CSV table of C-alpha atoms in Angstrom, one decimal:
chain,number,residue,atom,x,y,z
A,1,MET,CA,0.0,0.0,0.0
A,2,PRO,CA,1.4,3.4,-0.9
A,3,ARG,CA,2.5,5.8,1.8
A,4,GLY,CA,-0.2,8.4,2.9
A,5,THR,CA,-3.1,6.1,2.0
A,6,ARG,CA,-5.6,5.7,4.8
A,7,ARG,CA,-6.6,2.2,6.0
A,8,GLY,CA,-9.2,0.9,8.4
A,9,ALA,CA,-11.9,3.1,9.9
A,10,LEU,CA,-10.4,6.3,8.3
A,11,ALA,CA,-10.4,4.9,4.8
A,12,GLY,CA,-12.4,7.1,2.4
A,13,ARG,CA,-12.6,10.1,4.9
A,14,PRO,CA,-11.0,13.4,4.0
A,15,GLY,CA,-7.9,14.4,6.0
A,16,PRO,CA,-7.9,17.3,8.5
A,17,VAL,CA,-8.8,20.7,7.1
A,18,SER,CA,-6.5,23.6,7.9
A,19,ARG,CA,-8.5,26.7,8.9
A,20,PRO,CA,-7.2,30.1,9.8
A,21,LEU,CA,-7.4,31.1,13.5
A,22,PRO,CA,-10.4,33.4,14.3
A,23,THR,CA,-9.4,37.0,14.9
A,24,PRO,CA,-10.8,38.6,18.0
A,25,PRO,CA,-13.7,41.0,17.5
A,26,PRO,CA,-12.9,44.7,17.6
A,27,GLY,CA,-13.8,46.4,20.8
A,28,PRO,CA,-12.4,46.8,24.3
A,29,PRO,CA,-9.5,44.6,25.3
A,30,PRO,CA,-10.2,41.6,27.5
A,31,GLN,CA,-10.7,42.3,31.2
A,32,ASP,CA,-7.6,42.0,33.4
A,33,PRO,CA,-7.6,38.8,35.4
A,34,ALA,CA,-6.9,40.6,38.6
A,35,ALA,CA,-9.9,42.9,38.0
A,36,ARG,CA,-12.1,39.8,37.4
A,37,ARG,CA,-11.2,38.5,40.9
A,38,GLY,CA,-12.4,41.7,42.5
A,39,SER,CA,-10.8,44.0,45.1
A,40,GLY,CA,-8.9,41.1,46.7
A,41,GLY,CA,-6.6,40.8,43.7
A,42,LEU,CA,-3.0,41.9,44.2
A,43,GLN,CA,-2.1,45.0,42.1
A,44,GLU,CA,1.5,45.6,43.1
A,45,PRO,CA,3.8,43.2,45.0
A,46,ARG,CA,4.7,45.9,47.5
A,47,ASP,CA,0.9,46.1,48.3
A,48,LEU,CA,1.0,42.5,49.6
A,49,GLU,CA,3.6,43.0,52.3
A,50,GLU,CA,2.1,46.2,53.4
A,51,ARG,CA,-1.4,44.8,53.6
A,52,VAL,CA,-0.3,41.6,55.4
A,53,LEU,CA,2.0,43.3,57.9
A,54,THR,CA,-0.5,46.1,58.8
A,55,SER,CA,-3.7,44.0,58.9
A,56,ALA,CA,-5.4,44.0,62.2
A,57,VAL,CA,-7.3,40.8,61.1
A,58,PRO,CA,-6.0,37.4,59.9
A,59,VAL,CA,-5.1,37.3,56.2
A,60,LEU,CA,-5.6,34.5,53.7
A,61,LEU,CA,-3.4,34.6,50.7
A,62,ALA,CA,-4.7,32.6,47.8
A,63,PHE,CA,-2.0,31.9,45.2
A,64,THR,CA,-3.6,31.0,41.9
A,65,ALA,CA,-3.0,30.9,38.1
A,66,ASP,CA,-5.2,31.5,35.2
A,67,TRP,CA,-4.1,28.2,33.5
A,68,CYS,CA,-4.8,26.1,36.6
A,69,ALA,CA,-8.1,24.3,36.5
A,70,PRO,CA,-8.4,23.7,40.3
A,71,CYS,CA,-7.7,27.4,40.8
A,72,ARG,CA,-10.6,28.3,38.5
A,73,GLN,CA,-12.7,25.8,40.4
A,74,MET,CA,-11.8,27.4,43.7
A,75,GLU,CA,-12.3,31.0,42.5
A,76,PRO,CA,-16.0,31.3,43.5
A,77,VAL,CA,-15.3,29.5,46.8
A,78,VAL,CA,-12.6,32.0,47.7
A,79,GLY,CA,-14.8,34.9,46.7
A,80,GLU,CA,-17.7,33.6,48.8
A,81,LEU,CA,-15.3,33.1,51.8
A,82,ALA,CA,-14.0,36.7,51.3
A,83,ARG,CA,-17.6,38.0,51.4
A,84,GLU,CA,-18.5,35.9,54.5
A,85,LEU,CA,-15.4,37.1,56.4
A,86,THR,CA,-15.6,40.8,55.5
A,87,GLY,CA,-14.4,42.7,58.6
A,88,ARG,CA,-13.1,39.6,60.3
A,89,ALA,CA,-10.4,38.5,57.8
A,90,LEU,CA,-8.8,39.8,54.7
A,91,VAL,CA,-8.6,37.5,51.6
A,92,LEU,CA,-6.1,38.4,48.9
A,93,THR,CA,-5.6,36.6,45.6
A,94,VAL,CA,-2.1,36.5,44.0
A,95,ASP,CA,-1.8,35.4,40.4
A,96,VAL,CA,1.6,33.5,40.3
A,97,GLY,CA,1.9,34.2,36.5
A,98,GLU,CA,1.7,38.0,37.1
A,99,HIS,CA,3.7,38.0,40.3
A,100,PRO,CA,6.2,35.0,40.3
A,101,GLU,CA,8.5,36.9,42.6
A,102,VAL,CA,5.8,37.0,45.3
A,103,ALA,CA,5.2,33.2,45.0
A,104,ARG,CA,9.0,32.5,45.2
A,105,ALA,CA,9.3,34.8,48.3
A,106,HIS,CA,6.6,32.8,50.0
A,107,GLY,CA,7.9,29.4,49.0
A,108,VAL,CA,4.8,28.6,46.8
A,109,THR,CA,5.7,25.7,44.4
A,110,ALA,CA,2.2,24.5,43.5
A,111,VAL,CA,-1.2,26.1,43.0
A,112,PRO,CA,-3.7,26.6,44.3
A,113,CYS,CA,-1.9,27.4,47.6
A,114,TYR,CA,-3.5,29.1,50.6
A,115,LEU,CA,-1.4,30.8,53.3
A,116,ALA,CA,-2.9,32.1,56.5
A,117,CYS,CA,-1.1,35.0,58.1
A,118,THR,CA,-1.6,36.6,61.5
A,119,GLY,CA,0.4,39.6,62.7
A,120,GLY,CA,2.5,39.4,59.4
A,121,ARG,CA,3.6,35.8,60.0
A,122,GLU,CA,2.5,32.7,58.2
A,123,THR,CA,0.5,30.5,60.6
A,124,ALA,CA,-0.8,27.7,58.2
A,125,ARG,CA,-0.7,26.5,54.6
A,126,LEU,CA,-2.9,24.3,52.4
A,127,VAL,CA,-2.2,23.2,48.8
A,128,GLY,CA,-4.8,22.1,46.3
A,129,ALA,CA,-8.6,22.5,45.9
A,130,ARG,CA,-10.1,22.3,49.4
A,131,PRO,CA,-13.6,22.8,50.9
A,132,LYS,CA,-14.5,26.2,52.1
A,133,ALA,CA,-14.6,25.0,55.7
A,134,GLU,CA,-10.9,24.0,55.5
A,135,LEU,CA,-10.0,27.4,54.2
A,136,ARG,CA,-12.1,29.1,57.0
A,137,ALA,CA,-10.4,26.9,59.6
A,138,LEU,CA,-7.0,28.3,58.5
A,139,LEU,CA,-8.1,31.7,59.8
A,140,THR,CA,-9.4,30.6,63.2
A,141,PRO,CA,-6.9,30.8,66.1
A,142,ARG,CA,-5.7,27.5,67.4
A,143,THR,CA,-6.0,26.9,71.1
């Protein structure tokens, strides 16, 4: 049989068709990922240290990435937790793609990663998609 000839189930079917990639429609640029996450998104790396060190309430740092499926799955859970804990805790989201230096400084090697900080010091850490109750438990003082 000559090379390039299809055999079996694919015999008689046309080969793959090459199509040009669609061009984005004209209009405003896509929304910034940090803006999509709301006010808890990190805008500048120096903001993080200042907000964590000066916070009078516990802080939950959520390290995520746009390409990470578990991070996207956890995004509404983290947002809901932030709304529930308004005034009692601060929830900040850090995109490791936009701020890799912040992730390195905190020893984050996998996402999603959740760090609880009290008084500017890390008190607990969880990696991976977790139930909201586990994230909330990170922020409660251990006795």
